PDB file of C-alpha atoms in Angstrom:
ATOM      1  CA  GLY A 500      -0.013   0.156  -0.006  1.00  0.00           C
ATOM      2  CA  GLN A 501       0.765   3.640  -0.037  1.00  0.00           C
ATOM      3  CA  ASN A 502       1.586   5.856   2.798  1.00  0.00           C
ATOM      4  CA  ILE A 503       1.260   9.284   2.204  1.00  0.00           C
ATOM      5  CA  ASP A 504       1.491  12.176   5.093  1.00  0.00           C
ATOM      6  CA  GLN A 505       0.760  15.869   4.863  1.00  0.00           C
ATOM      7  CA  PRO A 506      -0.284  18.337   7.852  1.00  0.00           C
ATOM      8  CA  THR A 507      -3.731  18.731   8.334  1.00  0.00           C
ATOM      9  CA  GLU A 508      -4.030  22.476   8.530  1.00  0.00           C
ATOM     10  CA  MET A 509      -2.013  25.533   7.984  1.00  0.00           C
ATOM     11  CA  THR A 510      -2.863  29.256   8.426  1.00  0.00           C
ATOM     12  CA  ALA A 511      -0.731  32.014   6.793  1.00  0.00           C
ATOM     13  CA  THR A 512      -1.022  35.917   6.377  1.00  0.00           C
ATOM     14  CA  GLU A 513      -1.766  37.379   2.816  1.00  0.00           C
ATOM     15  CA  GLY A 514       1.261  37.953   0.934  1.00  0.00           C
ATOM     16  CA  ALA A 515       3.481  35.619   3.125  1.00  0.00           C
ATOM     17  CA  ILE A 516       5.126  32.257   2.019  1.00  0.00           C
ATOM     18  CA  VAL A 517       3.834  28.723   2.930  1.00  0.00           C
ATOM     19  CA  GLN A 518       5.336  25.590   2.486  1.00  0.00           C
ATOM     20  CA  ILE A 519       3.335  22.303   2.599  1.00  0.00           C
ATOM     21  CA  ASN A 520       5.260  19.066   3.218  1.00  0.00           C
ATOM     22  CA  CYS A 521       4.545  15.928   1.942  1.00  0.00           C
ATOM     23  CA  THR A 522       6.390  12.468   2.738  1.00  0.00           C
ATOM     24  CA  TYR A 523       5.420   9.389   1.025  1.00  0.00           C
ATOM     25  CA  GLN A 524       6.318   5.487   1.360  1.00  0.00           C
ATOM     26  CA  THR A 525       5.486   3.613  -2.002  1.00  0.00           C
ATOM     27  CA  SER A 526       6.584   1.066  -4.242  1.00  0.00           C
ATOM     28  CA  GLY A 527       6.515   1.747  -7.995  1.00  0.00           C
ATOM     29  CA  PHE A 528       6.826   5.397  -7.544  1.00  0.00           C
ATOM     30  CA  ASN A 529       6.329   7.332 -10.940  1.00  0.00           C
ATOM     31  CA  GLY A 530       5.700  11.018 -10.241  1.00  0.00           C
ATOM     32  CA  LEU A 531       4.394  13.273  -7.552  1.00  0.00           C
ATOM     33  CA  PHE A 532       1.521  15.582  -8.112  1.00  0.00           C
ATOM     34  CA  TRP A 533       0.112  18.415  -6.145  1.00  0.00           C
ATOM     35  CA  TYR A 534      -3.644  19.556  -6.682  1.00  0.00           C
ATOM     36  CA  GLN A 535      -5.505  22.395  -5.103  1.00  0.00           C
ATOM     37  CA  GLN A 536      -8.964  21.773  -4.190  1.00  0.00           C
ATOM     38  CA  HIS A 537     -11.813  24.309  -3.193  1.00  0.00           C
ATOM     39  CA  ALA A 538     -14.595  23.062  -1.020  1.00  0.00           C
ATOM     40  CA  GLY A 539     -17.325  21.153  -2.908  1.00  0.00           C
ATOM     41  CA  GLU A 540     -15.195  21.322  -6.092  1.00  0.00           C
ATOM     42  CA  ALA A 541     -12.895  18.810  -8.171  1.00  0.00           C
ATOM     43  CA  PRO A 542      -9.022  18.920  -7.674  1.00  0.00           C
ATOM     44  CA  THR A 543      -7.182  21.269 -10.149  1.00  0.00           C
ATOM     45  CA  PHE A 544      -3.638  20.419 -11.106  1.00  0.00           C
ATOM     46  CA  LEU A 545      -0.798  22.446  -9.667  1.00  0.00           C
ATOM     47  CA  SER A 546       2.382  20.866 -10.459  1.00  0.00           C
ATOM     48  CA  TYR A 547       4.216  17.505 -11.247  1.00  0.00           C
ATOM     49  CA  ASN A 548       7.763  16.274 -10.126  1.00  0.00           C
ATOM     50  CA  VAL A 549       9.437  12.972 -11.426  1.00  0.00           C
ATOM     51  CA  LEU A 550      12.836  13.852 -11.106  1.00  0.00           C
ATOM     52  CA  ASP A 551      14.640  15.505  -7.842  1.00  0.00           C
ATOM     53  CA  GLY A 552      14.560  19.197  -7.823  1.00  0.00           C
ATOM     54  CA  LEU A 553      12.697  22.244  -7.897  1.00  0.00           C
ATOM     55  CA  GLU A 554       9.932  23.046 -10.445  1.00  0.00           C
ATOM     56  CA  GLU A 555       8.807  26.738 -10.407  1.00  0.00           C
ATOM     57  CA  LYS A 556       5.422  27.848 -11.974  1.00  0.00           C
ATOM     58  CA  GLY A 557       4.648  31.440 -11.104  1.00  0.00           C
ATOM     59  CA  ARG A 558       3.620  31.828  -7.244  1.00  0.00           C
ATOM     60  CA  PHE A 559       3.778  27.911  -6.885  1.00  0.00           C
ATOM     61  CA  SER A 560       6.855  25.988  -6.674  1.00  0.00           C
ATOM     62  CA  SER A 561       7.228  22.183  -6.009  1.00  0.00           C
ATOM     63  CA  PHE A 562      10.502  20.291  -4.881  1.00  0.00           C
ATOM     64  CA  LEU A 563      11.130  16.520  -4.987  1.00  0.00           C
ATOM     65  CA  SER A 564      13.555  14.339  -3.355  1.00  0.00           C
ATOM     66  CA  ARG A 565      13.054  10.738  -4.339  1.00  0.00           C
ATOM     67  CA  SER A 566      15.804   9.379  -1.978  1.00  0.00           C
ATOM     68  CA  LYS A 567      14.053  10.850   0.894  1.00  0.00           C
ATOM     69  CA  GLY A 568      10.619  10.318  -0.096  1.00  0.00           C
ATOM     70  CA  TYR A 569       9.876  13.769   0.253  1.00  0.00           C
ATOM     71  CA  SER A 570       8.174  16.816  -1.480  1.00  0.00           C
ATOM     72  CA  TYR A 571       6.921  20.186  -0.653  1.00  0.00           C
ATOM     73  CA  LEU A 572       4.664  22.784  -2.455  1.00  0.00           C
ATOM     74  CA  LEU A 573       5.650  26.461  -1.883  1.00  0.00           C
ATOM     75  CA  LEU A 574       2.968  29.033  -2.258  1.00  0.00           C
ATOM     76  CA  LYS A 575       4.367  32.510  -2.176  1.00  0.00           C
ATOM     77  CA  GLU A 576       2.815  35.960  -2.245  1.00  0.00           C
ATOM     78  CA  LEU A 577      -0.203  34.129  -0.789  1.00  0.00           C
ATOM     79  CA  GLN A 578      -3.785  35.539  -1.853  1.00  0.00           C
ATOM     80  CA  MET A 579      -6.975  35.178  -0.146  1.00  0.00           C
ATOM     81  CA  LYS A 580      -8.118  32.909  -3.275  1.00  0.00           C
ATOM     82  CA  ASP A 581      -5.386  30.462  -2.300  1.00  0.00           C
ATOM     83  CA  SER A 582      -7.340  29.396   0.780  1.00  0.00           C
ATOM     84  CA  ALA A 583      -8.124  25.737  -0.192  1.00  0.00           C
ATOM     85  CA  SER A 584      -7.016  22.184   0.291  1.00  0.00           C
ATOM     86  CA  TYR A 585      -3.893  21.090  -1.301  1.00  0.00           C
ATOM     87  CA  LEU A 586      -3.398  17.401  -2.042  1.00  0.00           C
ATOM     88  CA  CYS A 587      -0.131  15.508  -2.503  1.00  0.00           C
ATOM     89  CA  ALA A 588      -0.548  12.670  -4.809  1.00  0.00           C
ATOM     90  CA  VAL A 589       1.684   9.939  -5.812  1.00  0.00           C
ATOM     91  CA  ARG A 590       1.490   7.892  -8.973  1.00  0.00           C
ATOM     92  CA  VAL A 591       2.307   4.250  -8.858  1.00  0.00           C
ATOM     93  CA  ASN A 592       3.428   2.469 -11.783  1.00  0.00           C
ATOM     94  CA  ASP A 593       1.896   3.956 -14.789  1.00  0.00           C
ATOM     95  CA  TYR A 594      -1.344   5.562 -13.935  1.00  0.00           C
ATOM     96  CA  LYS A 595      -2.795   4.913 -10.458  1.00  0.00           C
ATOM     97  CA  LEU A 596      -2.883   7.877  -8.148  1.00  0.00           C
ATOM     98  CA  SER A 597      -2.754   7.693  -4.251  1.00  0.00           C
ATOM     99  CA  PHE A 598      -3.585  10.790  -2.400  1.00  0.00           C
ATOM    100  CA  GLY A 599      -2.756  12.252   0.874  1.00  0.00           C
ATOM    101  CA  ALA A 600      -5.437  13.538   3.178  1.00  0.00           C
ATOM    102  CA  GLY A 601      -4.715  17.087   2.201  1.00  0.00           C
ATOM    103  CA  THR A 602      -3.718  20.211   3.946  1.00  0.00           C
ATOM    104  CA  THR A 603      -6.404  23.027   4.375  1.00  0.00           C
ATOM    105  CA  VAL A 604      -4.590  26.271   4.076  1.00  0.00           C
ATOM    106  CA  THR A 605      -6.350  29.362   5.470  1.00  0.00           C
ATOM    107  CA  VAL A 606      -4.979  32.655   4.354  1.00  0.00           C
ATOM    108  CA  ARG A 607      -6.068  35.711   6.659  1.00  0.00           C
ATOM    109  CA  ALA A 608      -6.000  39.263   5.772  1.00  0.00           C
TER     110      ALA A 608
ATOM    111  CA  GLY B1255      -8.794  21.737 -23.563  1.00  0.00           C
ATOM    112  CA  ALA B1256      -9.031  18.644 -21.363  1.00  0.00           C
ATOM    113  CA  VAL B1257     -12.398  19.203 -20.088  1.00  0.00           C
ATOM    114  CA  VAL B1258     -14.225  16.447 -18.232  1.00  0.00           C
ATOM    115  CA  SER B1259     -17.912  16.832 -17.238  1.00  0.00           C
ATOM    116  CA  GLN B1260     -20.063  14.876 -14.670  1.00  0.00           C
ATOM    117  CA  HIS B1261     -23.898  14.465 -14.461  1.00  0.00           C
ATOM    118  CA  PRO B1262     -25.482  14.971 -12.420  1.00  0.00           C
ATOM    119  CA  SER B1263     -23.642  17.477 -10.172  1.00  0.00           C
ATOM    120  CA  TRP B1264     -25.706  16.469  -7.049  1.00  0.00           C
ATOM    121  CA  VAL B1265     -28.647  13.986  -6.375  1.00  0.00           C
ATOM    122  CA  ILE B1266     -30.652  13.039  -3.494  1.00  0.00           C
ATOM    123  CA  CYS B1267     -32.352   9.572  -3.438  1.00  0.00           C
ATOM    124  CA  LYS B1268     -34.286   7.283  -1.282  1.00  0.00           C
ATOM    125  CA  SER B1269     -32.378   4.457   0.401  1.00  0.00           C
ATOM    126  CA  GLY B1270     -32.585   1.183  -1.886  1.00  0.00           C
ATOM    127  CA  THR B1271     -32.835   2.984  -4.971  1.00  0.00           C
ATOM    128  CA  SER B1272     -30.134   2.984  -7.847  1.00  0.00           C
ATOM    129  CA  VAL B1273     -28.187   6.072  -9.140  1.00  0.00           C
ATOM    130  CA  LYS B1274     -25.981   6.602 -12.370  1.00  0.00           C
ATOM    131  CA  ILE B1275     -23.510   9.164 -12.675  1.00  0.00           C
ATOM    132  CA  GLU B1276     -22.048   9.831 -15.895  1.00  0.00           C
ATOM    133  CA  CYS B1277     -18.505  10.946 -16.739  1.00  0.00           C
ATOM    134  CA  ARG B1278     -17.604  12.592 -20.010  1.00  0.00           C
ATOM    135  CA  SER B1279     -14.341  13.840 -21.752  1.00  0.00           C
ATOM    136  CA  LEU B1280     -15.524  16.475 -23.963  1.00  0.00           C
ATOM    137  CA  ASP B1281     -12.355  17.436 -26.160  1.00  0.00           C
ATOM    138  CA  PHE B1282     -10.325  14.283 -25.862  1.00  0.00           C
ATOM    139  CA  GLN B1283     -10.564  10.647 -26.099  1.00  0.00           C
ATOM    140  CA  ALA B1284      -9.909   9.019 -22.768  1.00  0.00           C
ATOM    141  CA  THR B1285      -8.448   5.492 -22.941  1.00  0.00           C
ATOM    142  CA  THR B1286      -8.663   5.257 -19.002  1.00  0.00           C
ATOM    143  CA  MET B1287     -11.291   6.692 -16.604  1.00  0.00           C
ATOM    144  CA  PHE B1288     -11.010   6.769 -12.930  1.00  0.00           C
ATOM    145  CA  TRP B1289     -13.697   7.024 -10.276  1.00  0.00           C
ATOM    146  CA  TYR B1290     -12.922   8.190  -6.729  1.00  0.00           C
ATOM    147  CA  ARG B1291     -14.971   8.815  -3.515  1.00  0.00           C
ATOM    148  CA  GLN B1292     -14.262  11.463  -1.123  1.00  0.00           C
ATOM    149  CA  PHE B1293     -15.879  11.638   2.189  1.00  0.00           C
ATOM    150  CA  PRO B1294     -15.941  15.107   4.164  1.00  0.00           C
ATOM    151  CA  LYS B1295     -12.495  16.353   5.146  1.00  0.00           C
ATOM    152  CA  GLN B1296     -10.972  13.261   3.705  1.00  0.00           C
ATOM    153  CA  SER B1297      -8.827  12.543   0.850  1.00  0.00           C
ATOM    154  CA  LEU B1298      -9.798  11.137  -2.499  1.00  0.00           C
ATOM    155  CA  MET B1299      -9.950   7.279  -2.447  1.00  0.00           C
ATOM    156  CA  LEU B1300      -9.684   5.392  -5.608  1.00  0.00           C
ATOM    157  CA  MET B1301     -12.606   3.043  -6.132  1.00  0.00           C
ATOM    158  CA  ALA B1302     -12.010   1.638  -9.608  1.00  0.00           C
ATOM    159  CA  THR B1303     -10.141   2.136 -12.944  1.00  0.00           C
ATOM    160  CA  SER B1304     -11.870   1.832 -16.285  1.00  0.00           C
ATOM    161  CA  ASN B1305     -10.224   1.028 -19.693  1.00  0.00           C
ATOM    162  CA  GLU B1306     -12.728   1.495 -22.684  1.00  0.00           C
ATOM    163  CA  GLY B1307     -14.178  -1.657 -23.696  1.00  0.00           C
ATOM    164  CA  SER B1308     -13.151  -3.756 -20.924  1.00  0.00           C
ATOM    165  CA  LYS B1309     -14.080  -4.697 -17.444  1.00  0.00           C
ATOM    166  CA  ALA B1310     -13.171  -2.114 -14.699  1.00  0.00           C
ATOM    167  CA  THR B1311     -10.370  -2.956 -11.940  1.00  0.00           C
ATOM    168  CA  TYR B1312     -11.852  -2.419  -8.493  1.00  0.00           C
ATOM    169  CA  GLU B1313      -9.733  -1.232  -5.445  1.00  0.00           C
ATOM    170  CA  GLN B1314      -9.519  -3.583  -2.612  1.00  0.00           C
ATOM    171  CA  GLY B1315     -12.698  -3.333  -0.352  1.00  0.00           C
ATOM    172  CA  VAL B1316     -14.898  -1.804  -3.083  1.00  0.00           C
ATOM    173  CA  GLU B1317     -17.752  -4.166  -4.101  1.00  0.00           C
ATOM    174  CA  LYS B1318     -18.298  -4.575  -7.878  1.00  0.00           C
ATOM    175  CA  ASP B1319     -21.716  -5.656  -7.719  1.00  0.00           C
ATOM    176  CA  LYS B1320     -22.618  -2.517  -5.846  1.00  0.00           C
ATOM    177  CA  PHE B1321     -20.641  -0.013  -7.755  1.00  0.00           C
ATOM    178  CA  LEU B1322     -21.089  -0.683 -11.529  1.00  0.00           C
ATOM    179  CA  ILE B1323     -18.991   0.718 -14.109  1.00  0.00           C
ATOM    180  CA  ASN B1324     -19.447   0.872 -17.727  1.00  0.00           C
ATOM    181  CA  HIS B1325     -16.761   2.555 -20.051  1.00  0.00           C
ATOM    182  CA  ALA B1326     -18.584   1.806 -23.387  1.00  0.00           C
ATOM    183  CA  SER B1327     -16.703   4.663 -25.598  1.00  0.00           C
ATOM    184  CA  LEU B1328     -13.618   6.536 -25.521  1.00  0.00           C
ATOM    185  CA  THR B1329     -15.483   9.710 -24.146  1.00  0.00           C
ATOM    186  CA  LEU B1330     -18.017   8.077 -21.694  1.00  0.00           C
ATOM    187  CA  SER B1331     -17.911   5.957 -18.302  1.00  0.00           C
ATOM    188  CA  THR B1332     -20.710   5.670 -15.868  1.00  0.00           C
ATOM    189  CA  LEU B1333     -20.891   4.717 -12.390  1.00  0.00           C
ATOM    190  CA  THR B1334     -24.093   3.211 -10.948  1.00  0.00           C
ATOM    191  CA  VAL B1335     -24.535   2.834  -7.351  1.00  0.00           C
ATOM    192  CA  THR B1336     -27.001   0.205  -6.886  1.00  0.00           C
ATOM    193  CA  SER B1337     -29.349  -0.342  -3.856  1.00  0.00           C
ATOM    194  CA  ALA B1338     -27.907   2.886  -2.326  1.00  0.00           C
ATOM    195  CA  HIS B1339     -27.786   3.586   1.456  1.00  0.00           C
ATOM    196  CA  PRO B1340     -27.130   6.416   3.687  1.00  0.00           C
ATOM    197  CA  GLU B1341     -23.442   5.440   4.155  1.00  0.00           C
ATOM    198  CA  ASP B1342     -22.995   5.736   0.423  1.00  0.00           C
ATOM    199  CA  SER B1343     -23.460   9.403   0.757  1.00  0.00           C
ATOM    200  CA  SER B1344     -20.264  10.766  -0.511  1.00  0.00           C
ATOM    201  CA  PHE B1345     -18.757  13.120  -3.270  1.00  0.00           C
ATOM    202  CA  TYR B1346     -17.859  10.997  -6.322  1.00  0.00           C
ATOM    203  CA  ILE B1347     -15.253  12.267  -8.836  1.00  0.00           C
ATOM    204  CA  CYS B1348     -14.137  11.064 -12.046  1.00  0.00           C
ATOM    205  CA  SER B1349     -11.165  11.671 -13.865  1.00  0.00           C
ATOM    206  CA  ALA B1350      -9.992  10.787 -17.441  1.00  0.00           C
ATOM    207  CA  SER B1351      -6.601  10.121 -19.038  1.00  0.00           C
ATOM    208  CA  GLN B1352      -5.461  10.001 -22.580  1.00  0.00           C
ATOM    209  CA  GLY B1353      -2.985   7.593 -21.527  1.00  0.00           C
ATOM    210  CA  SER B1354      -0.078   9.084 -23.157  1.00  0.00           C
ATOM    211  CA  GLY B1355       1.919  12.231 -22.783  1.00  0.00           C
ATOM    212  CA  PHE B1356       4.728  13.387 -20.583  1.00  0.00           C
ATOM    213  CA  ARG B1357       2.798  13.468 -17.371  1.00  0.00           C
ATOM    214  CA  ASN B1358      -0.076  11.165 -18.432  1.00  0.00           C
ATOM    215  CA  GLU B1359      -2.251  13.691 -16.371  1.00  0.00           C
ATOM    216  CA  GLN B1360      -5.599  12.839 -15.099  1.00  0.00           C
ATOM    217  CA  PHE B1361      -8.182  15.605 -15.548  1.00  0.00           C
ATOM    218  CA  PHE B1362     -10.964  15.608 -13.141  1.00  0.00           C
ATOM    219  CA  GLY B1363     -14.475  16.210 -13.442  1.00  0.00           C
ATOM    220  CA  PRO B1364     -16.356  18.615 -11.135  1.00  0.00           C
ATOM    221  CA  GLY B1365     -17.824  15.850  -8.946  1.00  0.00           C
ATOM    222  CA  THR B1366     -21.355  14.641  -8.174  1.00  0.00           C
ATOM    223  CA  ARG B1367     -22.433  14.855  -4.384  1.00  0.00           C
ATOM    224  CA  LEU B1368     -24.763  11.938  -3.560  1.00  0.00           C
ATOM    225  CA  THR B1369     -27.078  12.105  -0.459  1.00  0.00           C
ATOM    226  CA  VAL B1370     -28.964   8.991   0.283  1.00  0.00           C
ATOM    227  CA  LEU B1371     -31.808   9.622   2.632  1.00  0.00           C
TER     228      LEU B1371
END
């Protein structure tokens, strides 16, 4: 089975930076995804890492260390609309995604 | 591009009835579709994987006779919850994949909220 851990909740101030960590133990690792999910809506794709290192995409960056089974999602210049749940998902073999429980980020003014 | 729709977006039904949920890929052909279930404040749990024209592969603990999946075409998959009970109330989300490409990305539908009374 897959074991994916991420913090349950985080709170930050508008304009600040927040880092959401994700650790995983899995067999057949084939990539790690980060998704954003607003309440009652489907997840939307944020980032994808399959090789070690940092992927930057505007205000969002994601990092992966395969040897450590560790990833983080970095959200910069936080905006109120960034309040959402952030899901770490590991792809196993060619296609299956296993999701973490999600981290609820609350952005305060 | 890569839009996935679900219908209905929400449904309320009586205990013992069956409910069908449709998942469509609107602008691409989906060789593989996935069905997830999400309970409040929990993560998405994969229920089954379906490939067009073949039987679905169910995850451990998911009853295949209760959750019937049909993937008759490259743009449509259906999930039928048979003899629904209150514990089946959940948010059901489908995703679709083209089965190729660098990320082999899954595109998610908007979800269907099922409430069983």
